[in-house]
GROMACS .gro file of C-alpha atoms in nm:
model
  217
    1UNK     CA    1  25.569   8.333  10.631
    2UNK     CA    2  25.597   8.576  10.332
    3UNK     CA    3  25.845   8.887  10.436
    4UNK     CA    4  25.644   9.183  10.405
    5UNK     CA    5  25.888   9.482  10.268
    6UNK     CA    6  25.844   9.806  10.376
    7UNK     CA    7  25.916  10.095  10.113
    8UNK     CA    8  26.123  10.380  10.243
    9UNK     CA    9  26.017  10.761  10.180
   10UNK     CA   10  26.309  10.759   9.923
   11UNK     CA   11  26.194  10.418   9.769
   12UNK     CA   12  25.811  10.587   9.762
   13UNK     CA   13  25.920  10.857   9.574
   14UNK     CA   14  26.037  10.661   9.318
   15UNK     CA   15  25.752  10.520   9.282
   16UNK     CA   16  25.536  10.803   9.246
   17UNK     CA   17  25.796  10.956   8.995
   18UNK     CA   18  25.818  10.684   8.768
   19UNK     CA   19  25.403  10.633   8.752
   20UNK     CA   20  25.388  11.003   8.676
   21UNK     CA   21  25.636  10.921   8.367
   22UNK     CA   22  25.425  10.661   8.273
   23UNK     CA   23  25.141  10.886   8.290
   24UNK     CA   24  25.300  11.140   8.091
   25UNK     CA   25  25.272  11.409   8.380
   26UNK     CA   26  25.695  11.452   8.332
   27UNK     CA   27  25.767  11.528   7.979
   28UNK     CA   28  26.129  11.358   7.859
   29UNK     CA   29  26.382  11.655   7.802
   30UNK     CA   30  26.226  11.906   7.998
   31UNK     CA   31  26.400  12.051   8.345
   32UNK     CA   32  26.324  11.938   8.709
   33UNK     CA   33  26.192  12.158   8.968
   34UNK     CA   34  26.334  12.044   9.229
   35UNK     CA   35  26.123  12.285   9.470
   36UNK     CA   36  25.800  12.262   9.280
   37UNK     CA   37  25.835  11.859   9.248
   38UNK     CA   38  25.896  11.858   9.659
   39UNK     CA   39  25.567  12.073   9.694
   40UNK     CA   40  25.384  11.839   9.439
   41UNK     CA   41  25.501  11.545   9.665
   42UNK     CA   42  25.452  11.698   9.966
   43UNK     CA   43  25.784  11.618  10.124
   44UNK     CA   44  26.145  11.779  10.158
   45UNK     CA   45  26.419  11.792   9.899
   46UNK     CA   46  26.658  11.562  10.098
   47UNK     CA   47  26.422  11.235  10.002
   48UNK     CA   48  26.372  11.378   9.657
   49UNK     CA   49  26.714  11.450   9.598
   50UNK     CA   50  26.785  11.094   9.727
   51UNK     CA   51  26.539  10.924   9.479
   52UNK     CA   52  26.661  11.191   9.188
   53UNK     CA   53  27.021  11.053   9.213
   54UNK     CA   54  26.905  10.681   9.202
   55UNK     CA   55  26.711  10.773   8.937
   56UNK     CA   56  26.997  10.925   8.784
   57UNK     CA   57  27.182  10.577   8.805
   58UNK     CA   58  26.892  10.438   8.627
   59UNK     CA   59  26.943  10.638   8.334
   60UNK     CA   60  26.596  10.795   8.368
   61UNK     CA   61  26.699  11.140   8.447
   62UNK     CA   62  27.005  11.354   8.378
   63UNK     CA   63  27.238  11.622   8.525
   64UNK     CA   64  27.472  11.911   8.421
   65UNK     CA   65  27.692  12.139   8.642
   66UNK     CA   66  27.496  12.439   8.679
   67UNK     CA   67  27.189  12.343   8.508
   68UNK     CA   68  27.069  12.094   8.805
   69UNK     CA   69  26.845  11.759   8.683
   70UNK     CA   70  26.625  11.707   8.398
   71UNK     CA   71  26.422  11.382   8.263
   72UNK     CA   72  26.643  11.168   8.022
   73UNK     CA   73  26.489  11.228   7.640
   74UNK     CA   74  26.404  10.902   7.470
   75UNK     CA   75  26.467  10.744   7.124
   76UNK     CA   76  26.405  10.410   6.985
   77UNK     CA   77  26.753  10.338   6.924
   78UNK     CA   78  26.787  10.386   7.330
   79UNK     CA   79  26.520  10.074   7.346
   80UNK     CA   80  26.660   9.856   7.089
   81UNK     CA   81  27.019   9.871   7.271
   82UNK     CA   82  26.868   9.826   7.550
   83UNK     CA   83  26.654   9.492   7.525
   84UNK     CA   84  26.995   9.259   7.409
   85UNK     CA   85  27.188   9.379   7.756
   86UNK     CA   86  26.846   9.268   7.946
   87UNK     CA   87  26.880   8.911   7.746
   88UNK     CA   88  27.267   8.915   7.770
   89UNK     CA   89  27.229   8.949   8.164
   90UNK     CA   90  26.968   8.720   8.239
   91UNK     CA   91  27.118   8.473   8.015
   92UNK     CA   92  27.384   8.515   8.265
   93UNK     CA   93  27.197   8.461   8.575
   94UNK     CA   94  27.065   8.144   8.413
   95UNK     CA   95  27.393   7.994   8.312
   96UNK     CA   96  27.546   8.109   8.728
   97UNK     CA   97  27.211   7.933   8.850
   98UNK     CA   98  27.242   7.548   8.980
   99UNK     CA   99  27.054   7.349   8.729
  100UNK     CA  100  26.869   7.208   9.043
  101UNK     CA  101  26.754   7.498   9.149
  102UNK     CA  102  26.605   7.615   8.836
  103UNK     CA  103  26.430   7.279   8.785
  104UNK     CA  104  26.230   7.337   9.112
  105UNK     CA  105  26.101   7.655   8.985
  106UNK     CA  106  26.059   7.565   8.662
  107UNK     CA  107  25.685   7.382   8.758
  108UNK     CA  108  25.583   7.770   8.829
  109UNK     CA  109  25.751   7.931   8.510
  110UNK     CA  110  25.503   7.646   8.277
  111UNK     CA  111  25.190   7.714   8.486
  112UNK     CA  112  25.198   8.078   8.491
  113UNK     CA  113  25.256   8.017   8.106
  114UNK     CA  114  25.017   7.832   8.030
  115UNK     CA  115  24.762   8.019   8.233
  116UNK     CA  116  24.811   8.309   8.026
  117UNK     CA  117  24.810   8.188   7.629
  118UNK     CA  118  24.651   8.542   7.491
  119UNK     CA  119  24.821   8.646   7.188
  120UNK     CA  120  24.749   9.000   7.277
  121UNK     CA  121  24.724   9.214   7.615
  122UNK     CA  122  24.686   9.516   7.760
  123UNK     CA  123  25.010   9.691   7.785
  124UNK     CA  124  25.027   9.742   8.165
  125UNK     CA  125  24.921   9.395   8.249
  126UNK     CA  126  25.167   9.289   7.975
  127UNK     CA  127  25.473   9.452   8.197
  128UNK     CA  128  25.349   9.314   8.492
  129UNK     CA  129  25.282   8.937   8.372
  130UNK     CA  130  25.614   8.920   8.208
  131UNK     CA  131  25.828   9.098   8.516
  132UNK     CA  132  25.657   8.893   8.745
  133UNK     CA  133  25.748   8.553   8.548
  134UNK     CA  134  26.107   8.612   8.477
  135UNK     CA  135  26.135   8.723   8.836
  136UNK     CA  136  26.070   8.383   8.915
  137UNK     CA  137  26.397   8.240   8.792
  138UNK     CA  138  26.591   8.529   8.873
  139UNK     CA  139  26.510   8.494   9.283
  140UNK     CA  140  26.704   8.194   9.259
  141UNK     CA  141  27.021   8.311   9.084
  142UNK     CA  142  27.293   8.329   9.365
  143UNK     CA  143  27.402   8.638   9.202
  144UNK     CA  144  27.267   8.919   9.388
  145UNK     CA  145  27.456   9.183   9.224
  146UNK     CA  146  27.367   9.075   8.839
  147UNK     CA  147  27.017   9.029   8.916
  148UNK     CA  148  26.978   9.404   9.064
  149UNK     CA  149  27.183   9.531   8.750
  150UNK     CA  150  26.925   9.353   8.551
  151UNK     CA  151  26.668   9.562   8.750
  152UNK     CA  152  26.822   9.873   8.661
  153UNK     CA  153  26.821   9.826   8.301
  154UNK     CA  154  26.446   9.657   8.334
  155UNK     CA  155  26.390  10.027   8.466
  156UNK     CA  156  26.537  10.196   8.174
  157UNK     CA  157  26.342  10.009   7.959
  158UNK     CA  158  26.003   9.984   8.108
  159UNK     CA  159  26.061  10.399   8.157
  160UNK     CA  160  26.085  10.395   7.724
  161UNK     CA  161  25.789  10.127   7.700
  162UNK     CA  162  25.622  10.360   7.879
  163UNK     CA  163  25.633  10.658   7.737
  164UNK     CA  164  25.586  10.590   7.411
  165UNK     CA  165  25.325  10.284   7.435
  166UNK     CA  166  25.000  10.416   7.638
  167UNK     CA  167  24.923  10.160   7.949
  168UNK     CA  168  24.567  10.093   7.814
  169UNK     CA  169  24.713   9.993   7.437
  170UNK     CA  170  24.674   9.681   7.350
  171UNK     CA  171  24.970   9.509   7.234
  172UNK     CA  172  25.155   9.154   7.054
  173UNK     CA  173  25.257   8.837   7.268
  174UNK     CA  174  25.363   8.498   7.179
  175UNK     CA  175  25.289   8.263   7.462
  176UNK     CA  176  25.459   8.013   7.361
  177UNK     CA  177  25.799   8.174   7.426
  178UNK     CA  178  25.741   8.162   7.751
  179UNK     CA  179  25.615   7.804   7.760
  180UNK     CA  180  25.951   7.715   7.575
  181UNK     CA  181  26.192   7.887   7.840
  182UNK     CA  182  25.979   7.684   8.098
  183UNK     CA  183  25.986   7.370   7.920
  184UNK     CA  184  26.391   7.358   7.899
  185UNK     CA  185  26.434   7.442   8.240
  186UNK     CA  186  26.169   7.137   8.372
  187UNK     CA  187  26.449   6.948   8.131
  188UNK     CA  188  26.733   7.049   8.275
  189UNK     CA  189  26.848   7.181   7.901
  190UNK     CA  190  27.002   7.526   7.980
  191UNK     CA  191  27.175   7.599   7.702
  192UNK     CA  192  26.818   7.532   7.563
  193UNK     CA  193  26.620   7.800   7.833
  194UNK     CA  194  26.895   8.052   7.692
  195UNK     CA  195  26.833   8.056   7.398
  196UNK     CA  196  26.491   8.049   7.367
  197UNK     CA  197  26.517   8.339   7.663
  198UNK     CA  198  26.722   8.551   7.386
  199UNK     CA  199  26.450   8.473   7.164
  200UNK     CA  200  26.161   8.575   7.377
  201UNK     CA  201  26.335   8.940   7.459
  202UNK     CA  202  26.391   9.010   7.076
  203UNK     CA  203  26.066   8.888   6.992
  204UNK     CA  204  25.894   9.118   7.215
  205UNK     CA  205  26.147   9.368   7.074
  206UNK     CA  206  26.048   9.368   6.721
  207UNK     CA  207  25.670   9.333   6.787
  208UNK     CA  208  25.687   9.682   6.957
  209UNK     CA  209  25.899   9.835   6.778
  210UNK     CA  210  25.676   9.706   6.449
  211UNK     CA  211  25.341   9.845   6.640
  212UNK     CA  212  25.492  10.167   6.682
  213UNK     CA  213  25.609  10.186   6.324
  214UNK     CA  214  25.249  10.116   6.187
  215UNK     CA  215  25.123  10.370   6.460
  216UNK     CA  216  25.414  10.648   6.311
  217UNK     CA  217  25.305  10.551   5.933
   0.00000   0.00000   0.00000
């Protein structure tokens, strides 16, 4: 029987604050009112606060003594530093992950890959296909801790994605990156699956970062 995980308020707030960045309701740079944000929200400042200091962690918002919290500004040198430490880490959780248990997921990773061979996509659905596959591999690292550091800095950069690329754009994919991660790990070849993992993460780096350069010209 599937576990069925129940959100806490702080958890829901989260939530809700990070859609409302991807809606571009919270402009980056700007101050948080704490008080008006609470009202918005319709609950207390003790959950707020709670989700405003994990969110702080995340690097999506920011504090000074005496000046309280404000939403982290963005820049594209922030994304490209940040997509190589995603690839670095789960090239790690590959490499601490029994070959065995890899290979018994890896059946999933091709058919999820090769039922979805669009060279473009929406952007949300993109973030949401691509999450969902490599969280299939990384629920089987034994590494708890590296696999919810690799969450935090998915957050960073999904935050930037975000912000900058609408949800409804439609954006550059190469399936068959995906197919080739799968393929090595149905081998067994993991030095393989890394390095075509490193090679799917900059890939998907440079197309965006390319789309948004033709969108700035």
């Amino acid at each position: 029987m599937m576990a069925i995980r129940r959100l806490s308020l702080r958890e829901q707030v989260t939530d809700e604050i990070l859609a409302r960045l991807a809606r571009g309701q919270l402009v980056p740079g700007s101050s948080i009112n704490e008080v008006q944000l609470a009202s918005e929200l319709n609950i207390s400042r003790t959950p707020l606060r709670e989700a405003l200091i994990g969110l702080q962690r995340d690097g999506v918002i920011v504090s000074e003594a005496g000046k309280g919290f404000s939403w982290a500004p963005v820049s594209m040198q922030e994304f490209k530093e940040i997509t190589p430490i995603i690839a670095a880490l789960e090239a790690l959780a590959l490499k601490e992950t029994p070959v065995d248990a890899l290979t018994k997921v890896a059946s999933k990773l091709l058919k999820r890959a090769k039922a979805y061979t669009s060279d473009v996509a929406v952007h949300s659905e993109l973030i949401s296909t691509d999450d969902s596959w490599h969280a299939i591999f990384l629920a089987v690292c034994p590494n708890r801790r590296l696999v919810e550091l690799i969450a935090t800095q998915k957050t960073a950069l999904r935050r930037y994605e975000r912000l900058v690329v609408p949800d409804d754009a439609i954006v550059h994919r190469v399936a068959q990156e995906h197919l080739a991660i799968a393929q090595c790990l149905a081998d067994g070849d993991k030095d393989g699956a890394i390095a075509a993992l490193h090679v799917n993460w900059e890939g998907g780096r440079d197309r965006l970062v390319a789309q948004l350069e033709e969108q700035i010209d």
